[in-house]
Amino acid sequence: MRMWPCLVALLGMMFVVGCKPTIDTSSEETFKTSVEKVKNSLDKDTQPKFEAALIVVSMKHAMEGGASADSEKKAKAALNGKTANEIIAEAEKIDPNFKANVDKVEKFGK
């Protein structure tokens, strides 16, 4: 009997976590569509950060081991299945100054 509340809580957590849109790189069309879905799920202040993070993460993975014919595949593989928060967190790991740099760009554009 005590397992029932635990199971309900676990399923509830899975539902909440599963609701966040993720990047799908299975085709060019789904990639573009999923990037837009993820971006549109964010508030207006987070959208520029997400766009910048996409570039940082893509470029880092594309250029690992030097530019090659499969650079685009590497970049897309690094993004596939990730949420906006995961991509932003990875960009912050890649570039410790990421947040400050994005803030500077946003202020410059205003």
Coordinates of N, CA and C in Angstrom, one line a residue:
M1 N 0.8 -1.2 0.0 CA 0.0 0.0 0.0 C 0.8 1.3 0.0
R2 N 2.0 1.2 0.6 CA 2.8 2.4 0.7 C 3.5 2.7 -0.6
M3 N 3.5 1.8 -1.5 CA 4.2 2.0 -2.8 C 3.3 2.9 -3.7
W4 N 2.0 2.8 -3.5 CA 1.1 3.6 -4.4 C 1.4 5.1 -4.4
P5 N 1.5 5.8 -3.2 CA 1.8 7.2 -3.2 C 3.2 7.5 -3.9
C6 N 4.1 6.6 -3.7 CA 5.5 6.8 -4.3 C 5.4 6.7 -5.8
L7 N 4.6 5.7 -6.3 CA 4.4 5.6 -7.7 C 3.7 6.8 -8.4
V8 N 2.7 7.3 -7.7 CA 2.0 8.5 -8.2 C 2.9 9.7 -8.2
A9 N 3.7 9.8 -7.2 CA 4.7 11.0 -7.1 C 5.7 10.8 -8.2
L10 N 6.2 9.6 -8.5 CA 7.2 9.4 -9.5 C 6.6 9.7 -10.9
L11 N 5.4 9.2 -11.2 CA 4.7 9.5 -12.4 C 4.5 11.0 -12.6
G12 N 4.1 11.7 -11.6 CA 3.9 13.1 -11.6 C 5.2 13.9 -12.0
M13 N 6.3 13.5 -11.4 CA 7.6 14.1 -11.7 C 8.0 13.8 -13.1
M14 N 7.7 12.6 -13.6 CA 8.1 12.3 -15.0 C 7.2 13.1 -15.9
F15 N 6.0 13.4 -15.6 CA 5.1 14.2 -16.5 C 5.6 15.6 -16.5
V16 N 5.9 16.2 -15.4 CA 6.4 17.6 -15.3 C 7.7 17.7 -16.1
V17 N 8.7 16.8 -15.9 CA 9.9 16.9 -16.6 C 9.7 16.6 -18.1
G18 N 8.9 15.7 -18.4 CA 8.6 15.3 -19.8 C 7.9 16.4 -20.6
C19 N 7.4 17.4 -20.0 CA 6.6 18.5 -20.7 C 7.5 19.5 -21.4
K20 N 8.7 19.6 -21.0 CA 9.6 20.6 -21.6 C 10.0 20.2 -23.0
P21 N 9.8 21.1 -24.0 CA 10.2 20.7 -25.4 C 11.7 20.5 -25.5
T22 N 12.1 19.6 -26.4 CA 13.5 19.3 -26.7 C 13.8 19.5 -28.1
I23 N 15.1 19.6 -28.4 CA 15.6 19.7 -29.8 C 15.6 18.3 -30.4
D24 N 15.1 18.3 -31.6 CA 15.0 17.0 -32.4 C 15.8 17.2 -33.7
T25 N 16.9 16.5 -33.8 CA 17.7 16.7 -35.0 C 17.6 15.6 -36.0
S26 N 16.5 14.8 -36.0 CA 16.4 13.7 -36.9 C 16.3 14.1 -38.3
S27 N 15.8 15.3 -38.6 CA 15.8 15.8 -40.0 C 16.0 17.4 -39.9
E28 N 16.3 18.0 -41.0 CA 16.5 19.4 -41.1 C 15.2 20.1 -40.7
E29 N 14.1 19.6 -41.2 CA 12.8 20.2 -40.9 C 12.4 20.1 -39.4
T30 N 12.6 18.9 -38.8 CA 12.3 18.7 -37.4 C 13.2 19.6 -36.5
F31 N 14.5 19.7 -37.0 CA 15.4 20.5 -36.2 C 14.9 22.0 -36.1
K32 N 14.6 22.5 -37.3 CA 14.1 23.9 -37.3 C 12.9 24.1 -36.5
T33 N 11.9 23.2 -36.7 CA 10.7 23.3 -36.0 C 10.9 23.1 -34.5
S34 N 11.7 22.2 -34.0 CA 11.9 22.0 -32.6 C 12.7 23.2 -32.0
V35 N 13.6 23.8 -32.7 CA 14.3 24.9 -32.2 C 13.3 26.0 -31.9
E36 N 12.4 26.3 -32.8 CA 11.3 27.3 -32.7 C 10.4 27.0 -31.5
K37 N 10.0 25.7 -31.4 CA 9.2 25.3 -30.2 C 9.9 25.6 -28.9
V38 N 11.1 25.2 -28.8 CA 11.9 25.4 -27.6 C 12.0 26.9 -27.3
K39 N 12.3 27.6 -28.3 CA 12.5 29.1 -28.2 C 11.2 29.7 -27.7
N40 N 10.1 29.3 -28.4 CA 8.8 29.9 -28.0 C 8.3 29.5 -26.7
S41 N 8.8 28.5 -26.1 CA 8.4 28.0 -24.8 C 9.1 28.9 -23.7
L42 N 10.0 29.7 -24.1 CA 10.8 30.5 -23.1 C 10.2 31.9 -23.0
D43 N 10.5 32.5 -21.9 CA 10.1 33.9 -21.7 C 11.0 34.8 -22.6
K44 N 10.6 36.0 -22.9 CA 11.3 36.9 -23.8 C 12.7 37.2 -23.4
D45 N 13.0 37.2 -22.1 CA 14.3 37.5 -21.6 C 15.3 36.3 -21.8
T46 N 14.8 35.1 -21.8 CA 15.6 33.9 -21.9 C 15.9 33.6 -23.4
Q47 N 15.0 34.0 -24.3 CA 15.2 33.6 -25.7 C 16.5 34.0 -26.3
P48 N 17.0 35.2 -26.1 CA 18.4 35.5 -26.6 C 19.5 34.7 -26.0
K49 N 19.3 34.4 -24.8 CA 20.3 33.5 -24.1 C 20.3 32.1 -24.7
F50 N 19.1 31.6 -25.0 CA 19.0 30.3 -25.7 C 19.6 30.3 -27.1
E51 N 19.3 31.4 -27.8 CA 19.9 31.5 -29.2 C 21.4 31.5 -29.2
A52 N 22.0 32.3 -28.2 CA 23.4 32.4 -28.1 C 24.0 31.0 -27.7
A53 N 23.3 30.3 -26.8 CA 23.8 29.0 -26.3 C 23.8 28.0 -27.4
L54 N 22.8 28.1 -28.3 CA 22.8 27.2 -29.4 C 24.0 27.3 -30.3
I55 N 24.4 28.5 -30.5 CA 25.6 28.8 -31.3 C 26.9 28.3 -30.6
V56 N 27.0 28.6 -29.3 CA 28.2 28.2 -28.5 C 28.3 26.7 -28.5
V57 N 27.3 26.0 -28.2 CA 27.3 24.6 -28.1 C 27.6 23.9 -29.5
S58 N 26.9 24.4 -30.5 CA 27.0 23.9 -31.8 C 28.5 24.1 -32.3
M59 N 29.0 25.3 -32.2 CA 30.3 25.5 -32.7 C 31.4 24.7 -31.9
K60 N 31.2 24.6 -30.6 CA 32.2 23.8 -29.8 C 32.3 22.4 -30.3
H61 N 31.1 21.8 -30.5 CA 31.1 20.4 -30.9 C 31.5 20.2 -32.3
A62 N 31.1 21.1 -33.2 CA 31.4 21.0 -34.6 C 32.9 21.1 -34.8
M63 N 33.6 21.9 -34.0 CA 35.0 22.1 -34.2 C 35.9 21.2 -33.4
E64 N 35.3 20.3 -32.6 CA 36.2 19.4 -31.9 C 36.9 18.5 -32.8
G65 N 38.2 18.4 -32.7 CA 39.0 17.6 -33.6 C 39.2 18.3 -34.9
G66 N 38.9 19.6 -35.0 CA 39.1 20.3 -36.3 C 37.9 20.2 -37.2
A67 N 37.8 21.1 -38.1 CA 36.7 21.1 -39.0 C 36.7 19.8 -39.9
S68 N 35.6 19.2 -40.2 CA 35.6 18.0 -41.0 C 34.2 17.9 -41.7
A69 N 34.1 16.9 -42.5 CA 32.8 16.7 -43.2 C 31.6 16.4 -42.3
D70 N 31.9 15.9 -41.1 CA 30.9 15.5 -40.2 C 30.7 16.5 -39.1
S71 N 31.2 17.7 -39.3 CA 31.1 18.8 -38.2 C 29.6 19.1 -37.9
E72 N 28.8 19.2 -38.9 CA 27.4 19.4 -38.7 C 26.7 18.3 -37.9
K73 N 27.1 17.1 -38.2 CA 26.5 15.9 -37.5 C 26.9 16.0 -36.0
K74 N 28.2 16.3 -35.7 CA 28.6 16.5 -34.4 C 27.9 17.5 -33.6
A75 N 27.7 18.7 -34.3 CA 26.9 19.8 -33.6 C 25.5 19.4 -33.3
K76 N 24.8 18.8 -34.3 CA 23.4 18.3 -34.1 C 23.3 17.2 -33.0
A77 N 24.3 16.3 -33.0 CA 24.3 15.3 -32.0 C 24.4 15.8 -30.6
A78 N 25.1 16.9 -30.5 CA 25.3 17.6 -29.1 C 24.0 18.2 -28.7
L79 N 23.2 18.6 -29.6 CA 21.9 19.3 -29.2 C 20.7 18.4 -29.1
N80 N 20.8 17.2 -29.8 CA 19.6 16.3 -29.9 C 19.1 15.9 -28.5
G81 N 17.8 16.1 -28.3 CA 17.1 15.6 -27.1 C 17.3 16.5 -25.9
K82 N 17.9 17.7 -26.1 CA 18.2 18.6 -24.9 C 17.1 19.7 -24.9
T83 N 16.9 20.1 -23.6 CA 16.0 21.2 -23.4 C 16.8 22.5 -23.5
A84 N 16.1 23.6 -23.4 CA 16.7 24.9 -23.4 C 17.7 25.1 -22.2
N85 N 17.2 24.7 -21.1 CA 18.0 24.8 -19.9 C 19.3 24.0 -20.0
E86 N 19.2 22.8 -20.6 CA 20.4 21.9 -20.7 C 21.4 22.6 -21.7
I87 N 20.9 23.2 -22.7 CA 21.8 23.8 -23.7 C 22.4 25.0 -23.1
I88 N 21.7 25.8 -22.4 CA 22.2 27.0 -21.7 C 23.3 26.6 -20.7
A89 N 23.0 25.6 -19.9 CA 23.9 25.1 -18.9 C 25.2 24.6 -19.6
E90 N 25.1 23.9 -20.7 CA 26.3 23.5 -21.4 C 27.1 24.7 -21.9
A91 N 26.4 25.7 -22.4 CA 27.1 26.9 -22.9 C 27.9 27.6 -21.8
E92 N 27.3 27.6 -20.6 CA 27.9 28.2 -19.5 C 29.1 27.4 -19.0
K93 N 29.1 26.1 -19.2 CA 30.3 25.3 -18.9 C 31.4 25.5 -19.9
I94 N 31.0 25.6 -21.2 CA 32.0 25.9 -22.3 C 32.7 27.2 -22.1
D95 N 31.9 28.2 -21.8 CA 32.4 29.6 -21.7 C 31.9 30.2 -20.3
P96 N 32.9 30.2 -19.4 CA 32.5 30.7 -18.0 C 32.0 32.1 -18.1
N97 N 32.3 32.9 -19.1 CA 31.8 34.3 -19.2 C 30.5 34.4 -20.1
F98 N 29.9 33.3 -20.4 CA 28.8 33.2 -21.3 C 27.7 34.2 -20.9
K99 N 27.2 34.1 -19.6 CA 26.1 34.9 -19.1 C 26.5 36.4 -19.2
A100 N 27.7 36.8 -18.8 CA 28.1 38.2 -18.9 C 28.2 38.7 -20.3
N101 N 28.6 37.8 -21.2 CA 28.7 38.2 -22.6 C 27.3 38.4 -23.3
V102 N 26.4 37.5 -22.9 CA 25.0 37.6 -23.5 C 24.4 38.9 -22.9
D103 N 24.6 39.2 -21.7 CA 24.1 40.4 -21.1 C 24.6 41.7 -21.8
K104 N 25.9 41.7 -22.1 CA 26.5 42.8 -22.8 C 25.9 43.0 -24.2
V105 N 25.7 41.9 -24.9 CA 25.1 41.9 -26.3 C 23.7 42.5 -26.2
E106 N 23.0 42.0 -25.2 CA 21.6 42.5 -25.0 C 21.5 44.0 -24.8
K107 N 22.4 44.5 -23.9 CA 22.5 45.9 -23.6 C 22.9 46.7 -24.8
F108 N 23.8 46.2 -25.6 CA 24.3 46.9 -26.8 C 23.2 47.0 -27.8
G109 N 22.3 46.0 -27.9 CA 21.2 46.0 -28.9 C 20.1 46.9 -28.5
K110 N 20.1 47.4 -27.2 CA 18.9 48.3 -26.8 C 19.2 49.7 -27.0

